Amino acid sequence: MSIPKTALPPLVHDENFTLLELLDRVLNTGVVLVGDVTISVAGVDLVYLSLRALLTSVETARKLENPDFTAPARILAEALTDS
Amino acid sequence: MNWHLYGILRSAQAPLEWQAVQGIQLQTIVAGSLGAVVSVPLEGQMVQQALLHNSIVEATLEQIPLLPARFATPISAEQIQRQLESQQTALLRRLTTLQFTREYAVRAQLEPLPVVESIPTTSGRAYLEGKAALLRISEARAEQCQQLKATLEAVLPFRESKVLEASQELYRLAFLVAQDKLLVFQNALQSVLASQHQGFVRITMHGAFAPYSFAETDSSQ
């Protein structure tokens, strides 16, 4: 079912979306010094990962489900979701 | 020991001693003409850490041009120095482009597409016609998004723009804006958005943010 246009008047600002946009930037963009790191998050044991695979949001990580996106990265992504 | 990275600056612009920001003591790891702003790894809930990361990036940006780093980059001093040296030219070029800039976001939300199950399957012809109708809607949406982008780019004062997301129901743009043009940009954007809602459920603008979306160098993308 489509949303009637009159029910959601156009806005030029929305606090929730601003937070969403900010978090998307902080987690998904920004300069990356490519390398390998060791990290421990939310009680998960130290995991050694490629920084290129690690530094992304959970949503992007799920989109990256391909041979380059390894099982440890998925486990970490799930841990981050729960934290 | 690993460090939490907030961003990259010119080492000549790094203060000799950092003031603590929200209780976090910053340091600079220098490699040639570049420096990395770091602290010990942050603790606490991930979202709170991400917001704190951003607060520190913002506080630093108020004083010094900085390439904001992506959150969650615990990295050793040796790795930082090695990467700063190997990416020096690209990082300095990005620093020059991004100095005295901010980022604005535009979100355009489209009406949800009819669910695929609603395509009639009573006959092959009806099914194909249903699929064709969906394809036409999809193409029309892509055209609307392109028009919105072209309209905005024609009137807004910006240095660079990026399409961050172009899905069936969401179109997201980012604009890199010089700080001295922020007010002009904001006013121009508001007036364009007020007249550009055909085909969109709503369009919103957000910012100004640190220029995260434009900080990646060619070698780190």
Coordinates of C-alpha atoms in Angstrom, one line a residue:
Chain A
M1 CA 0.0 0.0 0.0
S2 CA 1.4 3.4 -0.9
I3 CA 1.7 6.2 1.6
P4 CA -0.7 9.1 0.8
K5 CA 1.4 12.2 0.1
T6 CA -0.9 14.3 2.3
A7 CA -0.2 12.1 5.3
L8 CA 3.5 13.0 5.4
P9 CA 4.0 16.6 4.5
P10 CA 7.5 17.4 3.1
L11 CA 9.9 18.5 5.8
V12 CA 13.2 20.3 5.5
H13 CA 14.5 18.9 8.7
D14 CA 13.9 15.8 10.9
E15 CA 15.9 15.1 14.0
N16 CA 15.7 11.3 13.7
F17 CA 16.9 11.3 10.1
T18 CA 19.7 13.7 11.1
L19 CA 21.0 11.2 13.6
L20 CA 20.6 8.4 11.1
E21 CA 22.6 10.4 8.5
L22 CA 25.2 11.3 11.0
L23 CA 25.7 7.7 12.2
D24 CA 25.8 6.5 8.6
R25 CA 28.6 8.9 7.9
V26 CA 30.6 8.1 11.0
L27 CA 30.3 4.3 10.4
N28 CA 30.4 4.1 6.6
T29 CA 32.5 7.0 5.4
G30 CA 35.6 8.9 6.4
V31 CA 39.2 8.3 5.7
V32 CA 40.5 4.8 6.3
L33 CA 44.1 3.9 6.8
V34 CA 44.0 0.4 5.3
G35 CA 45.7 -2.2 7.3
D36 CA 44.9 -5.2 9.6
V37 CA 43.8 -4.7 13.1
T38 CA 43.0 -6.6 16.2
I39 CA 39.8 -5.7 18.0
S40 CA 37.5 -6.7 20.8
V41 CA 33.9 -5.6 20.9
A42 CA 31.0 -6.4 23.1
G43 CA 32.6 -9.4 24.9
V44 CA 33.7 -11.0 21.6
D45 CA 37.3 -12.4 21.9
L46 CA 40.0 -10.5 20.1
V47 CA 39.4 -10.9 16.3
Y48 CA 42.0 -10.3 13.7
L49 CA 40.5 -8.9 10.6
S50 CA 41.2 -6.9 7.5
L51 CA 40.4 -3.3 8.2
R52 CA 38.8 -2.9 4.8
A53 CA 36.3 -5.7 5.7
L54 CA 35.8 -4.4 9.3
L55 CA 35.2 -0.7 8.8
T56 CA 31.6 -0.6 7.7
S57 CA 28.1 -0.5 9.1
V58 CA 26.2 -3.7 9.8
E59 CA 23.9 -2.9 6.9
T60 CA 26.7 -2.5 4.5
A61 CA 28.5 -5.5 5.9
R62 CA 25.4 -7.6 5.1
K63 CA 25.3 -6.2 1.6
L64 CA 28.9 -7.3 1.2
E65 CA 28.1 -11.0 1.7
N66 CA 30.6 -12.3 -0.8
P67 CA 33.9 -14.3 -0.6
D68 CA 35.8 -11.3 0.5
F69 CA 33.5 -10.7 3.5
T70 CA 34.7 -13.5 5.8
A71 CA 32.8 -15.4 8.5
P72 CA 34.6 -13.6 11.4
A73 CA 33.4 -10.3 10.0
R74 CA 29.8 -11.5 10.0
I75 CA 30.2 -12.7 13.6
L76 CA 31.6 -9.3 14.6
A77 CA 28.8 -7.5 12.7
E78 CA 26.2 -9.5 14.6
A79 CA 28.0 -8.7 17.9
L80 CA 27.9 -5.0 17.0
T81 CA 24.2 -5.2 16.3
D82 CA 23.6 -6.6 19.8
S83 CA 25.8 -4.1 21.6
Chain B
M1 CA 49.1 -0.9 21.7
N2 CA 46.2 0.2 19.4
W3 CA 44.9 3.7 19.1
H4 CA 41.5 5.1 18.2
L5 CA 41.9 7.3 15.1
Y6 CA 39.8 10.5 14.8
G7 CA 41.4 12.1 11.7
I8 CA 44.4 13.2 9.8
L9 CA 45.9 16.7 9.8
R10 CA 49.0 18.5 8.7
S11 CA 51.6 17.9 11.4
A12 CA 52.6 21.6 11.4
Q13 CA 49.1 22.5 12.5
A14 CA 48.9 20.0 15.4
P15 CA 48.9 21.6 18.8
L16 CA 51.9 20.8 21.0
E17 CA 49.4 19.9 23.7
W18 CA 45.8 18.9 23.2
Q19 CA 43.0 20.0 25.4
A20 CA 40.9 17.0 26.6
V21 CA 37.5 16.8 24.8
Q22 CA 34.7 15.3 26.8
G23 CA 37.3 13.7 29.1
I24 CA 39.2 12.2 26.2
Q25 CA 42.9 13.1 26.0
L26 CA 44.0 13.4 22.4
Q27 CA 47.5 12.9 21.0
T28 CA 49.2 13.3 17.6
I29 CA 51.2 10.5 15.9
V30 CA 53.4 12.3 13.4
A31 CA 54.8 10.9 10.1
G32 CA 56.5 13.5 8.0
S33 CA 54.1 16.3 7.1
L34 CA 51.0 14.5 8.3
G35 CA 49.7 13.6 11.8
A36 CA 47.0 11.4 13.1
V37 CA 44.8 12.6 15.9
V38 CA 44.3 9.6 18.3
S39 CA 43.3 8.6 21.8
V40 CA 43.3 5.4 23.7
P41 CA 40.4 3.1 22.5
L42 CA 36.9 4.4 23.5
E43 CA 34.7 2.4 25.8
G44 CA 31.0 1.9 26.2
Q45 CA 28.0 1.2 24.0
M46 CA 28.8 1.4 20.3
V47 CA 26.4 4.1 19.3
Q48 CA 27.6 6.3 22.2
Q49 CA 31.2 5.7 21.1
A50 CA 30.3 6.7 17.5
L51 CA 28.7 9.9 18.7
L52 CA 31.7 10.7 21.0
H53 CA 34.0 10.0 18.0
N54 CA 32.0 12.6 16.0
S55 CA 32.0 15.1 18.9
I56 CA 35.8 14.9 19.0
V57 CA 36.1 15.2 15.2
E58 CA 33.8 18.3 15.3
A59 CA 35.7 19.9 18.2
T60 CA 39.0 19.4 16.4
L61 CA 37.6 20.7 13.1
E62 CA 36.7 23.9 14.8
Q63 CA 40.4 24.6 15.3
I64 CA 42.3 22.7 12.6
P65 CA 41.6 21.4 9.1
L66 CA 41.1 17.6 9.5
L67 CA 40.3 14.6 7.3
P68 CA 37.7 12.9 9.5
A69 CA 38.3 9.2 10.0
R70 CA 35.7 6.4 9.9
F71 CA 34.7 5.2 13.3
A72 CA 36.2 2.1 14.8
T73 CA 39.7 2.2 13.6
P74 CA 41.9 0.9 16.4
I75 CA 45.3 0.8 14.9
S76 CA 48.9 0.6 16.1
A77 CA 51.2 3.6 15.9
E78 CA 53.5 1.8 13.6
Q79 CA 50.6 1.1 11.2
I80 CA 49.5 4.7 11.3
Q81 CA 52.9 6.0 10.5
R82 CA 53.4 3.4 7.7
Q83 CA 50.0 4.4 6.1
L84 CA 50.6 8.1 6.5
E85 CA 53.9 7.8 4.7
S86 CA 52.6 5.6 1.9
Q87 CA 49.4 7.7 1.3
Q88 CA 51.0 11.1 2.0
T89 CA 50.3 12.6 -1.4
A90 CA 46.7 11.5 -1.6
L91 CA 45.9 12.5 2.0
L92 CA 47.5 16.0 1.6
R93 CA 45.4 16.5 -1.6
R94 CA 42.2 15.6 0.2
L95 CA 43.2 17.8 3.1
T96 CA 43.5 20.7 0.8
T97 CA 40.1 20.1 -0.8
L98 CA 38.3 19.6 2.4
Q99 CA 39.8 22.4 4.5
F100 CA 37.1 24.9 5.6
T101 CA 34.3 22.8 4.3
R102 CA 31.2 21.0 5.7
E103 CA 28.9 18.4 4.4
Y104 CA 25.1 18.6 3.8
A105 CA 22.8 15.6 3.2
V106 CA 19.6 15.4 1.1
R107 CA 17.3 12.5 1.7
A108 CA 14.5 11.9 -0.9
Q109 CA 12.1 9.2 0.1
L110 CA 10.0 7.7 -2.6
E111 CA 6.6 6.0 -2.3
P112 CA 7.0 2.3 -1.7
L113 CA 6.8 0.2 -4.9
P114 CA 3.8 -2.1 -5.3
V115 CA 4.6 -5.5 -3.8
V116 CA 5.8 -8.0 -6.4
E117 CA 3.1 -10.5 -5.3
S118 CA 0.5 -8.1 -6.7
I119 CA 1.6 -8.8 -10.3
P120 CA -1.2 -10.8 -11.7
T121 CA -0.3 -14.4 -12.5
T122 CA -3.7 -15.4 -14.1
S123 CA -2.1 -15.4 -17.5
G124 CA 1.4 -15.0 -19.0
R125 CA 0.3 -11.8 -20.7
A126 CA -1.1 -10.3 -17.5
Y127 CA 2.1 -11.2 -15.7
L128 CA 4.4 -9.6 -18.3
E129 CA 2.2 -6.5 -18.4
G130 CA 2.5 -6.2 -14.6
K131 CA 6.2 -6.6 -14.8
A132 CA 6.5 -4.0 -17.5
A133 CA 4.4 -1.6 -15.4
L134 CA 6.8 -2.1 -12.5
L135 CA 9.7 -1.5 -14.8
R136 CA 8.2 1.8 -16.0
I137 CA 7.7 3.0 -12.4
S138 CA 11.2 2.1 -11.6
E139 CA 12.6 3.9 -14.6
A140 CA 10.4 7.0 -13.9
R141 CA 11.8 7.0 -10.3
A142 CA 15.3 7.0 -11.6
E143 CA 14.5 9.8 -13.9
Q144 CA 12.9 11.8 -11.0
C145 CA 16.0 11.3 -8.9
Q146 CA 18.3 12.5 -11.7
Q147 CA 16.1 15.6 -12.2
L148 CA 16.3 16.4 -8.5
K149 CA 20.1 16.0 -8.6
A150 CA 20.4 18.2 -11.7
T151 CA 18.0 20.9 -10.2
L152 CA 20.0 21.0 -7.0
E153 CA 23.4 21.1 -8.7
A154 CA 22.2 23.9 -10.9
V155 CA 21.5 26.3 -8.1
L156 CA 23.6 25.3 -5.1
P157 CA 27.1 26.5 -4.3
F158 CA 29.0 23.4 -3.6
R159 CA 32.5 21.9 -4.3
E160 CA 31.7 18.3 -4.8
S161 CA 28.5 16.1 -4.7
K162 CA 28.0 12.4 -4.3
V163 CA 25.1 10.0 -4.6
L164 CA 25.4 7.9 -1.4
E165 CA 22.4 5.7 -2.0
A166 CA 20.0 5.2 -4.9
S167 CA 17.6 2.4 -4.0
Q168 CA 13.9 1.9 -5.1
E169 CA 12.6 3.9 -2.1
L170 CA 15.4 6.2 -1.1
Y171 CA 17.7 8.6 -2.8
R172 CA 20.5 10.1 -0.8
L173 CA 22.9 12.9 -1.8
A174 CA 25.8 14.5 -0.1
F175 CA 27.2 18.0 -0.9
L176 CA 30.6 19.4 0.1
V177 CA 30.1 23.1 0.9
A178 CA 32.7 25.8 1.7
Q179 CA 32.1 27.1 5.2
D180 CA 31.7 30.7 4.1
K181 CA 28.9 29.5 1.7
L182 CA 26.9 27.5 4.3
L183 CA 24.1 30.0 4.8
V184 CA 23.7 30.7 1.1
F185 CA 23.7 26.9 0.5
Q186 CA 21.2 26.2 3.2
N187 CA 18.8 29.0 2.0
A188 CA 19.1 27.9 -1.6
L189 CA 18.5 24.3 -0.7
Q190 CA 15.4 25.1 1.4
S191 CA 13.8 27.1 -1.4
V192 CA 14.5 24.4 -4.0
L193 CA 13.2 21.6 -1.7
A194 CA 10.0 23.6 -1.1
S195 CA 9.1 23.3 -4.7
Q196 CA 10.5 19.8 -5.5
H197 CA 8.2 17.2 -4.1
Q198 CA 6.6 15.7 -7.2
G199 CA 7.0 11.9 -7.0
F200 CA 8.6 12.0 -3.6
V201 CA 6.9 11.2 -0.3
R202 CA 9.3 13.7 1.3
I203 CA 12.6 15.3 0.9
T204 CA 14.7 16.4 3.9
M205 CA 18.0 18.2 4.4
H206 CA 20.5 17.4 7.2
G207 CA 23.7 18.9 8.4
A208 CA 26.1 20.5 8.5
F209 CA 28.3 17.5 9.2
A210 CA 32.1 17.0 9.2
P211 CA 32.9 16.1 5.6
Y212 CA 33.1 12.3 6.2
S213 CA 31.7 11.3 2.8
F214 CA 34.4 13.2 1.0
A215 CA 37.4 12.3 3.1
E216 CA 38.3 9.0 1.5
T217 CA 41.3 9.1 -0.8
D218 CA 41.4 7.1 -4.1
S219 CA 43.7 4.6 -2.5
S220 CA 41.4 3.9 0.5
Q221 CA 38.1 3.6 -1.3

